[in-house]
Amino acid sequence: GRVLIGLALIFVSLTMIRDATEPLRDSKGLVTAMTYLGADPVTAFAIGALQDGMEALEHACGIYPDNPGLRMQLGVVRAHIGDLQGAQAAFIEVLDLDADNIDALVSLAQLCRATRHFVEAVDILDHAARIAPDNPTVMGAVAATAKELGDDRGAKAGEVG
């Protein structure tokens, strides 16, 4: 008797799920996305893995709120899945914990460049260059930003520096 009741409840819940998701099946955007992900299992797996990784990092940040390394990784994962505001917030939290964190400064500058906020990117990279004047990552970011701004002298200085 219990087995039959269990099976009946499973079928009822499957019917409820089918009814609840029926409007999604008619969505052209969802059909396009699912068709693409069906043809590209690597991307589908990567998106799922990044989402799982982000959830685990968020949980870890809740347990260890003063760990800049966890917050840095959370920012990187958020940037990879396209959550630029969440990534920016995570990098700012890193800088609140460690104001001289070069990785967070460079990542924040890259986000600024990606969103076409070049003045902010230059200010952040200027700060990073004062902290670590010989850091190749900082100099590369300075060169890339200068090149995007059309400053050939700054781009060459960043490449050489």
mmCIF file with all atom_site columns, C-alpha atoms in Angstrom:
data_model
loop_
_atom_site.group_PDB
_atom_site.id
_atom_site.type_symbol
_atom_site.label_atom_id
_atom_site.label_alt_id
_atom_site.label_comp_id
_atom_site.label_asym_id
_atom_site.label_entity_id
_atom_site.label_seq_id
_atom_site.pdbx_PDB_ins_code
_atom_site.Cartn_x
_atom_site.Cartn_y
_atom_site.Cartn_z
_atom_site.occupancy
_atom_site.B_iso_or_equiv
_atom_site.pdbx_formal_charge
_atom_site.auth_seq_id
_atom_site.auth_comp_id
_atom_site.auth_asym_id
_atom_site.auth_atom_id
_atom_site.pdbx_PDB_model_num
ATOM 1   C CA . GLY A 1 1   ? 0.000  0.000  0.000   1.00 0.00 ? 1   GLY A CA 1
ATOM 2   C CA . ARG A 1 2   ? 2.781  2.493  0.891   1.00 0.00 ? 2   ARG A CA 1
ATOM 3   C CA . VAL A 1 3   ? 4.558  1.799  -2.369  1.00 0.00 ? 3   VAL A CA 1
ATOM 4   C CA . LEU A 1 4   ? 1.422  2.538  -4.371  1.00 0.00 ? 4   LEU A CA 1
ATOM 5   C CA . ILE A 1 5   ? 0.811  5.760  -2.452  1.00 0.00 ? 5   ILE A CA 1
ATOM 6   C CA . GLY A 1 6   ? 4.450  6.766  -3.037  1.00 0.00 ? 6   GLY A CA 1
ATOM 7   C CA . LEU A 1 7   ? 4.154  6.103  -6.772  1.00 0.00 ? 7   LEU A CA 1
ATOM 8   C CA . ALA A 1 8   ? 0.876  8.027  -6.924  1.00 0.00 ? 8   ALA A CA 1
ATOM 9   C CA . LEU A 1 9   ? 2.482  11.032 -5.223  1.00 0.00 ? 9   LEU A CA 1
ATOM 10  C CA . ILE A 1 10  ? 5.407  10.893 -7.662  1.00 0.00 ? 10  ILE A CA 1
ATOM 11  C CA . PHE A 1 11  ? 3.038  10.922 -10.639 1.00 0.00 ? 11  PHE A CA 1
ATOM 12  C CA . VAL A 1 12  ? 0.996  13.774 -9.151  1.00 0.00 ? 12  VAL A CA 1
ATOM 13  C CA . SER A 1 13  ? 4.152  15.833 -8.594  1.00 0.00 ? 13  SER A CA 1
ATOM 14  C CA . LEU A 1 14  ? 5.379  15.129 -12.137 1.00 0.00 ? 14  LEU A CA 1
ATOM 15  C CA . THR A 1 15  ? 2.022  16.295 -13.490 1.00 0.00 ? 15  THR A CA 1
ATOM 16  C CA . MET A 1 16  ? 2.256  19.480 -11.422 1.00 0.00 ? 16  MET A CA 1
ATOM 17  C CA . ILE A 1 17  ? 5.787  20.140 -12.697 1.00 0.00 ? 17  ILE A CA 1
ATOM 18  C CA . ARG A 1 18  ? 4.646  19.575 -16.297 1.00 0.00 ? 18  ARG A CA 1
ATOM 19  C CA . ASP A 1 19  ? 1.739  22.000 -15.862 1.00 0.00 ? 19  ASP A CA 1
ATOM 20  C CA . ALA A 1 20  ? 3.934  24.632 -14.202 1.00 0.00 ? 20  ALA A CA 1
ATOM 21  C CA . THR A 1 21  ? 6.595  24.543 -16.931 1.00 0.00 ? 21  THR A CA 1
ATOM 22  C CA . GLU A 1 22  ? 4.210  24.451 -19.900 1.00 0.00 ? 22  GLU A CA 1
ATOM 23  C CA . PRO A 1 23  ? 4.452  28.231 -20.592 1.00 0.00 ? 23  PRO A CA 1
ATOM 24  C CA . LEU A 1 24  ? 8.243  27.878 -20.798 1.00 0.00 ? 24  LEU A CA 1
ATOM 25  C CA . ARG A 1 25  ? 7.958  25.299 -23.566 1.00 0.00 ? 25  ARG A CA 1
ATOM 26  C CA . ASP A 1 26  ? 6.351  27.886 -25.828 1.00 0.00 ? 26  ASP A CA 1
ATOM 27  C CA . SER A 1 27  ? 9.101  30.456 -25.207 1.00 0.00 ? 27  SER A CA 1
ATOM 28  C CA . LYS A 1 28  ? 11.203 31.047 -28.350 1.00 0.00 ? 28  LYS A CA 1
ATOM 29  C CA . GLY A 1 29  ? 14.201 32.215 -26.286 1.00 0.00 ? 29  GLY A CA 1
ATOM 30  C CA . LEU A 1 30  ? 14.184 29.097 -24.156 1.00 0.00 ? 30  LEU A CA 1
ATOM 31  C CA . VAL A 1 31  ? 13.858 26.847 -27.203 1.00 0.00 ? 31  VAL A CA 1
ATOM 32  C CA . THR A 1 32  ? 16.815 28.615 -28.839 1.00 0.00 ? 32  THR A CA 1
ATOM 33  C CA . ALA A 1 33  ? 18.947 28.348 -25.689 1.00 0.00 ? 33  ALA A CA 1
ATOM 34  C CA . MET A 1 34  ? 18.082 24.695 -25.145 1.00 0.00 ? 34  MET A CA 1
ATOM 35  C CA . THR A 1 35  ? 18.794 23.883 -28.797 1.00 0.00 ? 35  THR A CA 1
ATOM 36  C CA . TYR A 1 36  ? 22.212 25.521 -28.508 1.00 0.00 ? 36  TYR A CA 1
ATOM 37  C CA . LEU A 1 37  ? 23.024 23.843 -25.192 1.00 0.00 ? 37  LEU A CA 1
ATOM 38  C CA . GLY A 1 38  ? 21.835 20.515 -26.573 1.00 0.00 ? 38  GLY A CA 1
ATOM 39  C CA . ALA A 1 39  ? 24.342 20.868 -29.401 1.00 0.00 ? 39  ALA A CA 1
ATOM 40  C CA . ASP A 1 40  ? 27.138 22.110 -27.111 1.00 0.00 ? 40  ASP A CA 1
ATOM 41  C CA . PRO A 1 41  ? 27.321 19.894 -24.034 1.00 0.00 ? 41  PRO A CA 1
ATOM 42  C CA . VAL A 1 42  ? 30.647 21.412 -22.938 1.00 0.00 ? 42  VAL A CA 1
ATOM 43  C CA . THR A 1 43  ? 29.064 24.857 -22.526 1.00 0.00 ? 43  THR A CA 1
ATOM 44  C CA . ALA A 1 44  ? 26.042 23.354 -20.768 1.00 0.00 ? 44  ALA A CA 1
ATOM 45  C CA . PHE A 1 45  ? 28.335 21.503 -18.364 1.00 0.00 ? 45  PHE A CA 1
ATOM 46  C CA . ALA A 1 46  ? 30.501 24.596 -17.769 1.00 0.00 ? 46  ALA A CA 1
ATOM 47  C CA . ILE A 1 47  ? 27.489 26.785 -16.988 1.00 0.00 ? 47  ILE A CA 1
ATOM 48  C CA . GLY A 1 48  ? 26.154 24.211 -14.539 1.00 0.00 ? 48  GLY A CA 1
ATOM 49  C CA . ALA A 1 49  ? 29.568 23.726 -12.936 1.00 0.00 ? 49  ALA A CA 1
ATOM 50  C CA . LEU A 1 50  ? 30.120 27.477 -12.557 1.00 0.00 ? 50  LEU A CA 1
ATOM 51  C CA . GLN A 1 51  ? 26.675 27.901 -10.989 1.00 0.00 ? 51  GLN A CA 1
ATOM 52  C CA . ASP A 1 52  ? 27.425 25.069 -8.538  1.00 0.00 ? 52  ASP A CA 1
ATOM 53  C CA . GLY A 1 53  ? 30.846 26.567 -7.822  1.00 0.00 ? 53  GLY A CA 1
ATOM 54  C CA . MET A 1 54  ? 29.326 29.974 -7.198  1.00 0.00 ? 54  MET A CA 1
ATOM 55  C CA . GLU A 1 55  ? 26.819 28.536 -4.731  1.00 0.00 ? 55  GLU A CA 1
ATOM 56  C CA . ALA A 1 56  ? 29.596 26.724 -2.877  1.00 0.00 ? 56  ALA A CA 1
ATOM 57  C CA . LEU A 1 57  ? 31.717 29.889 -2.759  1.00 0.00 ? 57  LEU A CA 1
ATOM 58  C CA . GLU A 1 58  ? 28.788 31.954 -1.491  1.00 0.00 ? 58  GLU A CA 1
ATOM 59  C CA . HIS A 1 59  ? 28.264 29.404 1.270   1.00 0.00 ? 59  HIS A CA 1
ATOM 60  C CA . ALA A 1 60  ? 31.973 29.446 2.132   1.00 0.00 ? 60  ALA A CA 1
ATOM 61  C CA . CYS A 1 61  ? 31.983 33.268 2.212   1.00 0.00 ? 61  CYS A CA 1
ATOM 62  C CA . GLY A 1 62  ? 29.155 33.091 4.721   1.00 0.00 ? 62  GLY A CA 1
ATOM 63  C CA . ILE A 1 63  ? 31.233 30.795 6.922   1.00 0.00 ? 63  ILE A CA 1
ATOM 64  C CA . TYR A 1 64  ? 34.513 32.717 6.458   1.00 0.00 ? 64  TYR A CA 1
ATOM 65  C CA . PRO A 1 65  ? 33.455 36.350 5.857   1.00 0.00 ? 65  PRO A CA 1
ATOM 66  C CA . ASP A 1 66  ? 36.976 37.734 6.398   1.00 0.00 ? 66  ASP A CA 1
ATOM 67  C CA . ASN A 1 67  ? 38.668 35.570 3.759   1.00 0.00 ? 67  ASN A CA 1
ATOM 68  C CA . PRO A 1 68  ? 39.614 37.728 0.747   1.00 0.00 ? 68  PRO A CA 1
ATOM 69  C CA . GLY A 1 69  ? 40.667 34.680 -1.294  1.00 0.00 ? 69  GLY A CA 1
ATOM 70  C CA . LEU A 1 70  ? 37.166 33.203 -1.220  1.00 0.00 ? 70  LEU A CA 1
ATOM 71  C CA . ARG A 1 71  ? 35.621 36.525 -2.163  1.00 0.00 ? 71  ARG A CA 1
ATOM 72  C CA . MET A 1 72  ? 38.143 36.901 -4.990  1.00 0.00 ? 72  MET A CA 1
ATOM 73  C CA . GLN A 1 73  ? 37.205 33.503 -6.407  1.00 0.00 ? 73  GLN A CA 1
ATOM 74  C CA . LEU A 1 74  ? 33.512 34.340 -6.073  1.00 0.00 ? 74  LEU A CA 1
ATOM 75  C CA . GLY A 1 75  ? 34.116 37.516 -8.094  1.00 0.00 ? 75  GLY A CA 1
ATOM 76  C CA . VAL A 1 76  ? 35.949 35.574 -10.799 1.00 0.00 ? 76  VAL A CA 1
ATOM 77  C CA . VAL A 1 77  ? 33.151 33.006 -11.086 1.00 0.00 ? 77  VAL A CA 1
ATOM 78  C CA . ARG A 1 78  ? 30.499 35.727 -11.173 1.00 0.00 ? 78  ARG A CA 1
ATOM 79  C CA . ALA A 1 79  ? 32.415 37.522 -13.940 1.00 0.00 ? 79  ALA A CA 1
ATOM 80  C CA . HIS A 1 80  ? 32.642 34.283 -15.946 1.00 0.00 ? 80  HIS A CA 1
ATOM 81  C CA . ILE A 1 81  ? 28.894 33.692 -15.803 1.00 0.00 ? 81  ILE A CA 1
ATOM 82  C CA . GLY A 1 82  ? 28.209 37.304 -16.780 1.00 0.00 ? 82  GLY A CA 1
ATOM 83  C CA . ASP A 1 83  ? 27.129 38.678 -13.392 1.00 0.00 ? 83  ASP A CA 1
ATOM 84  C CA . LEU A 1 84  ? 29.311 41.782 -13.664 1.00 0.00 ? 84  LEU A CA 1
ATOM 85  C CA . GLN A 1 85  ? 27.587 43.666 -10.843 1.00 0.00 ? 85  GLN A CA 1
ATOM 86  C CA . GLY A 1 86  ? 27.996 40.677 -8.525  1.00 0.00 ? 86  GLY A CA 1
ATOM 87  C CA . ALA A 1 87  ? 31.630 40.346 -9.583  1.00 0.00 ? 87  ALA A CA 1
ATOM 88  C CA . GLN A 1 88  ? 32.242 44.033 -8.941  1.00 0.00 ? 88  GLN A CA 1
ATOM 89  C CA . ALA A 1 89  ? 30.655 43.744 -5.484  1.00 0.00 ? 89  ALA A CA 1
ATOM 90  C CA . ALA A 1 90  ? 32.854 40.735 -4.675  1.00 0.00 ? 90  ALA A CA 1
ATOM 91  C CA . PHE A 1 91  ? 36.041 42.524 -5.787  1.00 0.00 ? 91  PHE A CA 1
ATOM 92  C CA . ILE A 1 92  ? 35.104 45.588 -3.743  1.00 0.00 ? 92  ILE A CA 1
ATOM 93  C CA . GLU A 1 93  ? 34.571 43.323 -0.718  1.00 0.00 ? 93  GLU A CA 1
ATOM 94  C CA . VAL A 1 94  ? 38.070 41.917 -1.288  1.00 0.00 ? 94  VAL A CA 1
ATOM 95  C CA . LEU A 1 95  ? 39.462 45.450 -1.330  1.00 0.00 ? 95  LEU A CA 1
ATOM 96  C CA . ASP A 1 96  ? 37.550 46.274 1.865   1.00 0.00 ? 96  ASP A CA 1
ATOM 97  C CA . LEU A 1 97  ? 39.400 43.366 3.499   1.00 0.00 ? 97  LEU A CA 1
ATOM 98  C CA . ASP A 1 98  ? 42.761 44.005 1.782   1.00 0.00 ? 98  ASP A CA 1
ATOM 99  C CA . ALA A 1 99  ? 43.049 47.434 0.137   1.00 0.00 ? 99  ALA A CA 1
ATOM 100 C CA . ASP A 1 100 ? 46.319 46.500 -1.613  1.00 0.00 ? 100 ASP A CA 1
ATOM 101 C CA . ASN A 1 101 ? 45.108 43.264 -3.229  1.00 0.00 ? 101 ASN A CA 1
ATOM 102 C CA . ILE A 1 102 ? 46.584 43.511 -6.723  1.00 0.00 ? 102 ILE A CA 1
ATOM 103 C CA . ASP A 1 103 ? 44.419 40.737 -8.189  1.00 0.00 ? 103 ASP A CA 1
ATOM 104 C CA . ALA A 1 104 ? 41.234 42.445 -7.006  1.00 0.00 ? 104 ALA A CA 1
ATOM 105 C CA . LEU A 1 105 ? 42.414 45.833 -8.314  1.00 0.00 ? 105 LEU A CA 1
ATOM 106 C CA . VAL A 1 106 ? 43.285 44.429 -11.741 1.00 0.00 ? 106 VAL A CA 1
ATOM 107 C CA . SER A 1 107 ? 40.036 42.432 -11.924 1.00 0.00 ? 107 SER A CA 1
ATOM 108 C CA . LEU A 1 108 ? 37.999 45.477 -10.945 1.00 0.00 ? 108 LEU A CA 1
ATOM 109 C CA . ALA A 1 109 ? 39.811 47.538 -13.593 1.00 0.00 ? 109 ALA A CA 1
ATOM 110 C CA . GLN A 1 110 ? 39.065 44.848 -16.192 1.00 0.00 ? 110 GLN A CA 1
ATOM 111 C CA . LEU A 1 111 ? 35.382 45.005 -15.267 1.00 0.00 ? 111 LEU A CA 1
ATOM 112 C CA . CYS A 1 112 ? 35.495 48.777 -15.682 1.00 0.00 ? 112 CYS A CA 1
ATOM 113 C CA . ARG A 1 113 ? 37.089 48.347 -19.102 1.00 0.00 ? 113 ARG A CA 1
ATOM 114 C CA . ALA A 1 114 ? 34.489 45.740 -20.081 1.00 0.00 ? 114 ALA A CA 1
ATOM 115 C CA . THR A 1 115 ? 31.697 48.165 -19.184 1.00 0.00 ? 115 THR A CA 1
ATOM 116 C CA . ARG A 1 116 ? 33.520 51.030 -20.950 1.00 0.00 ? 116 ARG A CA 1
ATOM 117 C CA . HIS A 1 117 ? 34.274 52.960 -17.743 1.00 0.00 ? 117 HIS A CA 1
ATOM 118 C CA . PHE A 1 118 ? 37.817 53.768 -18.774 1.00 0.00 ? 118 PHE A CA 1
ATOM 119 C CA . VAL A 1 119 ? 38.398 56.664 -16.372 1.00 0.00 ? 119 VAL A CA 1
ATOM 120 C CA . GLU A 1 120 ? 37.621 54.420 -13.394 1.00 0.00 ? 120 GLU A CA 1
ATOM 121 C CA . ALA A 1 121 ? 39.843 51.690 -14.863 1.00 0.00 ? 121 ALA A CA 1
ATOM 122 C CA . VAL A 1 122 ? 42.741 54.119 -15.212 1.00 0.00 ? 122 VAL A CA 1
ATOM 123 C CA . ASP A 1 123 ? 42.304 55.351 -11.620 1.00 0.00 ? 123 ASP A CA 1
ATOM 124 C CA . ILE A 1 124 ? 42.255 51.794 -10.263 1.00 0.00 ? 124 ILE A CA 1
ATOM 125 C CA . LEU A 1 125 ? 45.283 50.769 -12.322 1.00 0.00 ? 125 LEU A CA 1
ATOM 126 C CA . ASP A 1 126 ? 47.139 53.902 -11.246 1.00 0.00 ? 126 ASP A CA 1
ATOM 127 C CA . HIS A 1 127 ? 46.617 52.845 -7.635  1.00 0.00 ? 127 HIS A CA 1
ATOM 128 C CA . ALA A 1 128 ? 47.727 49.282 -8.454  1.00 0.00 ? 128 ALA A CA 1
ATOM 129 C CA . ALA A 1 129 ? 50.859 50.555 -10.240 1.00 0.00 ? 129 ALA A CA 1
ATOM 130 C CA . ARG A 1 130 ? 51.819 52.615 -7.181  1.00 0.00 ? 130 ARG A CA 1
ATOM 131 C CA . ILE A 1 131 ? 51.508 49.515 -4.979  1.00 0.00 ? 131 ILE A CA 1
ATOM 132 C CA . ALA A 1 132 ? 53.294 47.132 -7.353  1.00 0.00 ? 132 ALA A CA 1
ATOM 133 C CA . PRO A 1 133 ? 55.194 49.117 -10.009 1.00 0.00 ? 133 PRO A CA 1
ATOM 134 C CA . ASP A 1 134 ? 56.991 46.077 -11.452 1.00 0.00 ? 134 ASP A CA 1
ATOM 135 C CA . ASN A 1 135 ? 54.039 43.664 -11.486 1.00 0.00 ? 135 ASN A CA 1
ATOM 136 C CA . PRO A 1 136 ? 53.646 42.325 -15.044 1.00 0.00 ? 136 PRO A CA 1
ATOM 137 C CA . THR A 1 137 ? 49.893 41.787 -14.625 1.00 0.00 ? 137 THR A CA 1
ATOM 138 C CA . VAL A 1 138 ? 49.411 45.425 -13.652 1.00 0.00 ? 138 VAL A CA 1
ATOM 139 C CA . MET A 1 139 ? 51.642 46.650 -16.472 1.00 0.00 ? 139 MET A CA 1
ATOM 140 C CA . GLY A 1 140 ? 49.768 44.474 -18.984 1.00 0.00 ? 140 GLY A CA 1
ATOM 141 C CA . ALA A 1 141 ? 46.443 45.882 -17.818 1.00 0.00 ? 141 ALA A CA 1
ATOM 142 C CA . VAL A 1 142 ? 47.831 49.426 -17.998 1.00 0.00 ? 142 VAL A CA 1
ATOM 143 C CA . ALA A 1 143 ? 49.025 48.784 -21.552 1.00 0.00 ? 143 ALA A CA 1
ATOM 144 C CA . ALA A 1 144 ? 45.691 47.279 -22.639 1.00 0.00 ? 144 ALA A CA 1
ATOM 145 C CA . THR A 1 145 ? 43.718 50.173 -21.146 1.00 0.00 ? 145 THR A CA 1
ATOM 146 C CA . ALA A 1 146 ? 46.020 52.768 -22.703 1.00 0.00 ? 146 ALA A CA 1
ATOM 147 C CA . LYS A 1 147 ? 45.694 51.042 -26.069 1.00 0.00 ? 147 LYS A CA 1
ATOM 148 C CA . GLU A 1 148 ? 41.896 51.094 -25.819 1.00 0.00 ? 148 GLU A CA 1
ATOM 149 C CA . LEU A 1 149 ? 42.065 54.796 -25.017 1.00 0.00 ? 149 LEU A CA 1
ATOM 150 C CA . GLY A 1 150 ? 44.327 55.379 -28.024 1.00 0.00 ? 150 GLY A CA 1
ATOM 151 C CA . ASP A 1 151 ? 47.367 56.372 -25.935 1.00 0.00 ? 151 ASP A CA 1
ATOM 152 C CA . ASP A 1 152 ? 50.205 54.643 -27.809 1.00 0.00 ? 152 ASP A CA 1
ATOM 153 C CA . ARG A 1 153 ? 52.868 56.019 -25.437 1.00 0.00 ? 153 ARG A CA 1
ATOM 154 C CA . GLY A 1 154 ? 51.033 54.615 -22.406 1.00 0.00 ? 154 GLY A CA 1
ATOM 155 C CA . ALA A 1 155 ? 50.522 51.290 -24.138 1.00 0.00 ? 155 ALA A CA 1
ATOM 156 C CA . LYS A 1 156 ? 54.232 50.988 -24.963 1.00 0.00 ? 156 LYS A CA 1
ATOM 157 C CA . ALA A 1 157 ? 55.222 52.073 -21.453 1.00 0.00 ? 157 ALA A CA 1
ATOM 158 C CA . GLY A 1 158 ? 52.959 49.411 -19.986 1.00 0.00 ? 158 GLY A CA 1
ATOM 159 C CA . GLU A 1 159 ? 54.368 46.752 -22.291 1.00 0.00 ? 159 GLU A CA 1
ATOM 160 C CA . VAL A 1 160 ? 57.971 47.690 -21.505 1.00 0.00 ? 160 VAL A CA 1
ATOM 161 C CA . GLY A 1 161 ? 57.390 48.541 -17.814 1.00 0.00 ? 161 GLY A CA 1
#
